[in-house]
Short mmCIF file of C-alpha atoms in Angstrom, two decimals:
data_model
loop_
_atom_site.label_atom_id
_atom_site.label_comp_id
_atom_site.label_asym_id
_atom_site.label_seq_id
_atom_site.Cartn_x
_atom_site.Cartn_y
_atom_site.Cartn_z
CA UNK A 247 91.68 28.39 19.74
CA UNK A 248 91.44 26.55 16.73
CA UNK A 249 95.22 26.12 15.15
CA UNK A 250 94.18 25.07 11.71
CA UNK A 251 91.45 23.61 9.30
CA UNK A 252 91.62 22.40 6.07
CA UNK A 253 89.31 22.18 3.82
CA UNK A 254 86.44 22.15 6.19
CA UNK A 255 82.53 21.06 4.98
CA UNK A 256 78.98 20.78 6.84
CA UNK A 257 79.36 17.57 6.83
CA UNK A 258 82.88 16.98 8.65
CA UNK A 259 83.33 15.04 11.74
CA UNK A 260 83.41 17.50 14.16
CA UNK A 261 83.06 15.00 16.58
CA UNK A 262 87.02 14.39 17.67
CA UNK A 263 87.82 17.77 17.75
CA UNK A 264 88.35 19.69 21.18
CA UNK A 265 88.33 23.12 22.34
CA UNK A 266 89.46 25.10 25.45
CA UNK A 267 86.88 26.84 27.45
CA UNK A 268 85.17 30.44 26.32
CA UNK A 269 85.57 32.59 29.22
CA UNK A 270 83.67 36.31 29.77
CA UNK A 271 86.24 38.65 28.45
CA UNK A 272 85.34 41.99 27.39
CA UNK A 273 87.25 44.08 25.36
CA UNK A 274 86.55 47.81 24.08
CA UNK A 275 82.59 47.69 23.20
CA UNK A 276 82.89 43.32 22.73
CA UNK A 277 82.31 40.73 25.11
CA UNK A 278 82.72 37.60 23.95
CA UNK A 279 80.20 34.83 25.42
CA UNK A 280 81.20 32.55 27.63
CA UNK A 281 81.00 28.38 26.82
CA UNK A 282 81.86 24.95 28.08
CA UNK A 283 81.17 23.46 24.36
CA UNK A 284 84.25 21.97 22.06
CA UNK A 285 85.10 25.10 19.38
CA UNK A 286 84.03 22.67 16.41
CA UNK A 287 80.14 23.49 17.52
CA UNK A 288 80.86 27.00 17.23
CA UNK A 289 82.51 26.81 13.86
CA UNK A 290 80.37 24.20 12.26
CA UNK A 291 77.09 26.18 11.48
CA UNK A 292 79.44 29.32 10.22
CA UNK A 293 81.53 26.98 7.65
CA UNK A 294 78.38 25.69 6.85
CA UNK A 295 77.39 29.80 5.59
CA UNK A 296 80.40 29.33 3.88
CA UNK A 297 79.07 26.29 2.31
CA UNK A 298 76.03 28.19 1.05
CA UNK A 299 78.97 31.14 -0.60
CA UNK A 300 80.50 28.56 -2.45
CA UNK A 301 83.90 29.02 -0.27
CA UNK A 302 86.55 26.40 0.31
CA UNK A 303 87.80 27.66 3.63
CA UNK A 304 92.08 26.16 3.15
CA UNK A 305 92.84 28.00 6.74
CA UNK A 306 91.48 29.58 9.83
CA UNK A 307 93.79 30.38 12.48
CA UNK A 308 92.36 31.86 15.81
CA UNK A 309 94.69 33.44 18.48
CA UNK A 310 92.30 36.26 20.73
CA UNK A 311 90.90 38.69 18.98
CA UNK A 312 92.92 37.87 15.32
CA UNK A 313 91.20 36.14 13.22
CA UNK A 314 93.92 34.44 9.89
CA UNK A 315 91.28 33.03 7.40
CA UNK A 316 92.50 31.87 3.56
CA UNK A 317 89.60 30.64 0.98
CA UNK A 318 88.94 29.87 -2.54
CA UNK A 319 86.36 31.10 -4.73
CA UNK A 320 86.38 31.06 -8.49
CA UNK A 321 89.81 30.02 -8.76
CA UNK A 322 91.29 32.65 -6.61
CA UNK A 323 92.81 32.19 -3.23
CA UNK A 324 91.75 35.36 -0.65
CA UNK A 325 94.25 35.55 2.48
CA UNK A 326 92.84 38.32 5.26
CA UNK A 327 93.87 38.53 8.99
CA UNK A 328 91.01 40.71 10.60
CA UNK A 329 91.94 42.29 13.93
CA UNK A 330 88.23 41.34 15.46
CA UNK A 331 88.60 44.47 17.97
CA UNK A 332 89.83 46.98 15.74
CA UNK A 333 87.40 46.08 12.94
CA UNK A 334 84.42 48.41 13.50
CA UNK A 335 86.64 51.35 13.91
CA UNK A 336 88.73 50.81 10.79
CA UNK A 337 85.90 49.19 8.65
CA UNK A 338 88.14 48.13 5.97
CA UNK A 339 89.00 44.53 5.22
CA UNK A 340 92.24 43.61 3.53
CA UNK A 341 93.16 40.82 1.09
CA UNK A 342 95.70 39.27 -0.54
CA UNK A 343 94.17 37.71 -3.34
CA UNK A 344 96.22 35.28 -5.87
CA UNK A 345 95.92 33.42 -8.68
CA UNK A 346 97.70 31.26 -11.09
CA UNK A 347 97.08 31.90 -14.84
CA UNK A 348 98.10 30.57 -17.72
CA UNK A 349 100.46 32.67 -19.79
CA UNK A 350 101.14 32.60 -23.23
CA UNK A 351 104.76 31.37 -22.60
CA UNK A 352 104.68 29.41 -18.93
CA UNK A 353 102.44 30.08 -16.00
CA UNK A 354 102.81 33.24 -13.93
CA UNK A 355 101.41 33.43 -10.52
CA UNK A 356 99.76 37.00 -9.50
CA UNK A 357 98.95 38.13 -5.87
CA UNK A 358 97.57 41.62 -5.49
CA UNK A 359 97.22 42.75 -2.35
CA UNK A 360 94.12 45.33 -1.92
CA UNK A 361 91.72 47.27 0.66
CA UNK A 362 88.16 47.62 0.57
CA UNK A 363 86.16 49.20 3.47
CA UNK A 364 82.56 47.68 4.65
CA UNK A 365 79.58 49.19 2.97
CA UNK A 366 76.30 47.11 3.79
CA UNK A 367 72.99 46.74 3.35
CA UNK A 368 73.82 46.67 -0.71
CA UNK A 369 72.37 43.77 -2.02
CA UNK A 370 70.93 45.44 -5.21
CA UNK A 371 74.37 46.92 -5.49
CA UNK A 372 76.37 43.74 -4.95
CA UNK A 373 78.04 41.92 -7.44
CA UNK A 374 78.13 38.47 -6.93
CA UNK A 375 80.79 37.38 -10.01
CA UNK A 376 84.10 37.59 -10.03
CA UNK A 377 83.95 38.96 -13.60
CA UNK A 378 86.08 42.49 -13.54
CA UNK A 379 89.01 40.82 -10.97
CA UNK A 380 88.95 37.72 -13.60
CA UNK A 381 89.87 40.58 -16.28
CA UNK A 382 92.07 42.12 -14.06
CA UNK A 383 94.10 39.46 -13.46
CA UNK A 384 94.22 37.69 -16.93
CA UNK A 385 95.36 40.98 -18.70
CA UNK A 386 98.93 40.26 -16.94
CA UNK A 387 99.59 36.84 -19.38
CA UNK A 388 99.74 39.26 -21.46
CA UNK A 389 102.59 41.93 -20.24
CA UNK A 390 106.28 42.02 -20.98
CA UNK A 391 107.57 42.12 -17.53
CA UNK A 392 110.44 40.79 -15.41
CA UNK A 393 110.04 38.68 -13.60
CA UNK A 394 109.57 38.51 -10.35
CA UNK A 395 108.28 42.18 -10.45
CA UNK A 396 106.61 44.47 -7.71
CA UNK A 397 104.15 46.73 -9.14
CA UNK A 398 103.63 49.61 -6.14
CA UNK A 399 103.70 52.62 -8.18
CA UNK A 400 99.95 54.23 -7.43
CA UNK A 401 100.51 55.49 -11.25
CA UNK A 402 101.02 52.77 -12.90
CA UNK A 403 98.78 50.64 -10.72
CA UNK A 404 95.49 52.99 -11.80
CA UNK A 405 96.66 52.02 -15.35
CA UNK A 406 95.95 48.79 -14.91
CA UNK A 407 93.01 48.78 -12.87
CA UNK A 408 91.68 51.82 -13.98
CA UNK A 409 88.09 50.54 -16.35
CA UNK A 410 87.94 47.00 -14.20
CA UNK A 411 88.01 48.77 -10.04
CA UNK A 412 84.62 50.03 -10.34
CA UNK A 413 83.27 46.77 -11.01
CA UNK A 414 85.52 45.11 -8.47
CA UNK A 415 84.61 46.98 -5.88
CA UNK A 416 81.01 46.25 -6.22
CA UNK A 417 83.05 41.92 -5.91
CA UNK A 418 84.81 42.85 -3.10
CA UNK A 419 82.04 44.21 -1.52
CA UNK A 420 80.32 41.75 -1.91
CA UNK A 421 82.96 39.71 -0.19
CA UNK A 422 82.88 41.68 2.94
CA UNK A 423 79.14 41.40 3.34
CA UNK A 424 80.15 37.60 3.19
CA UNK A 425 83.06 37.63 5.68
CA UNK A 426 80.82 39.83 7.92
CA UNK A 427 78.17 37.43 8.06
CA UNK A 428 80.26 34.66 8.85
CA UNK A 429 82.13 36.43 11.71
CA UNK A 430 78.77 37.14 13.44
CA UNK A 431 78.04 33.99 12.95
CA UNK A 432 81.49 32.80 14.45
CA UNK A 433 81.86 34.96 16.96
CA UNK A 434 78.07 35.22 17.85
CA UNK A 435 78.01 38.72 18.73
CA UNK A 436 76.47 41.66 16.69
CA UNK A 437 79.38 43.44 14.60
CA UNK A 438 79.08 47.86 15.19
CA UNK A 439 78.25 47.95 11.37
CA UNK A 440 74.74 48.04 11.26
CA UNK A 441 74.69 51.95 11.14
CA UNK A 442 76.36 51.63 7.59
CA UNK A 443 73.32 51.76 5.07
CA UNK A 444 73.00 52.69 1.34
CA UNK A 445 76.62 52.41 0.79
CA UNK A 446 76.88 54.99 3.52
CA UNK A 447 80.11 55.03 4.61
CA UNK A 448 82.31 57.52 7.20
CA UNK A 449 85.97 57.08 7.17
CA UNK A 450 90.23 57.62 6.47
CA UNK A 451 89.16 55.18 2.95
CA UNK A 452 86.02 55.73 0.97
CA UNK A 453 86.57 53.21 -1.65
CA UNK A 454 88.85 50.35 -2.74
CA UNK A 455 92.69 51.01 -3.14
CA UNK A 456 94.64 48.19 -5.02
CA UNK A 457 98.17 48.22 -2.82
CA UNK A 458 100.59 46.10 -4.81
CA UNK A 459 100.36 43.70 -7.75
CA UNK A 460 103.10 41.13 -7.27
CA UNK A 461 103.68 38.58 -10.46
CA UNK A 462 105.89 35.71 -10.59
#
């Protein structure tokens, strides 16, 4: 449907875009609305919403109910693939977060893979600044590790993230809130998360998990 959209801004010329008609298609509990208009009209208000978050959209690709999004925010690159029809069941979004860091000897690239449950209506607890995430990444420029290195041992990850993980979770909660609002706007349906209030979560994963750290 949408193949690749790079560096979209609300002022982009959408009149040249083409799109396919979307027919009524019901999958699980979702019904996709039929539209005879092209996709540019659908993506435009959603993209305008992203601009209010300060997100720079680098890639957007949709195949059926799978959406692949890459965006930049505060010198971080966030990469995620979302399966719309599974999202309300799992209530978890996984990100690969990449940042280039100027080390003492040379530039290093750190990619952290993490997942976090969706917790809506946390307006009083959301952390919009990514300060903890920045501090977490910055520590790798002083670590003596052989590159490339992939850290998956949970004890090692815990020791590296222990003092940051609580605040990082609040920061990712904010990213997740923004993502859900964007998806609501883009696919024109309300995702089934509105029963999750005040941080309440019932699922297999109730907190942020850092799965791997790749240093190169």
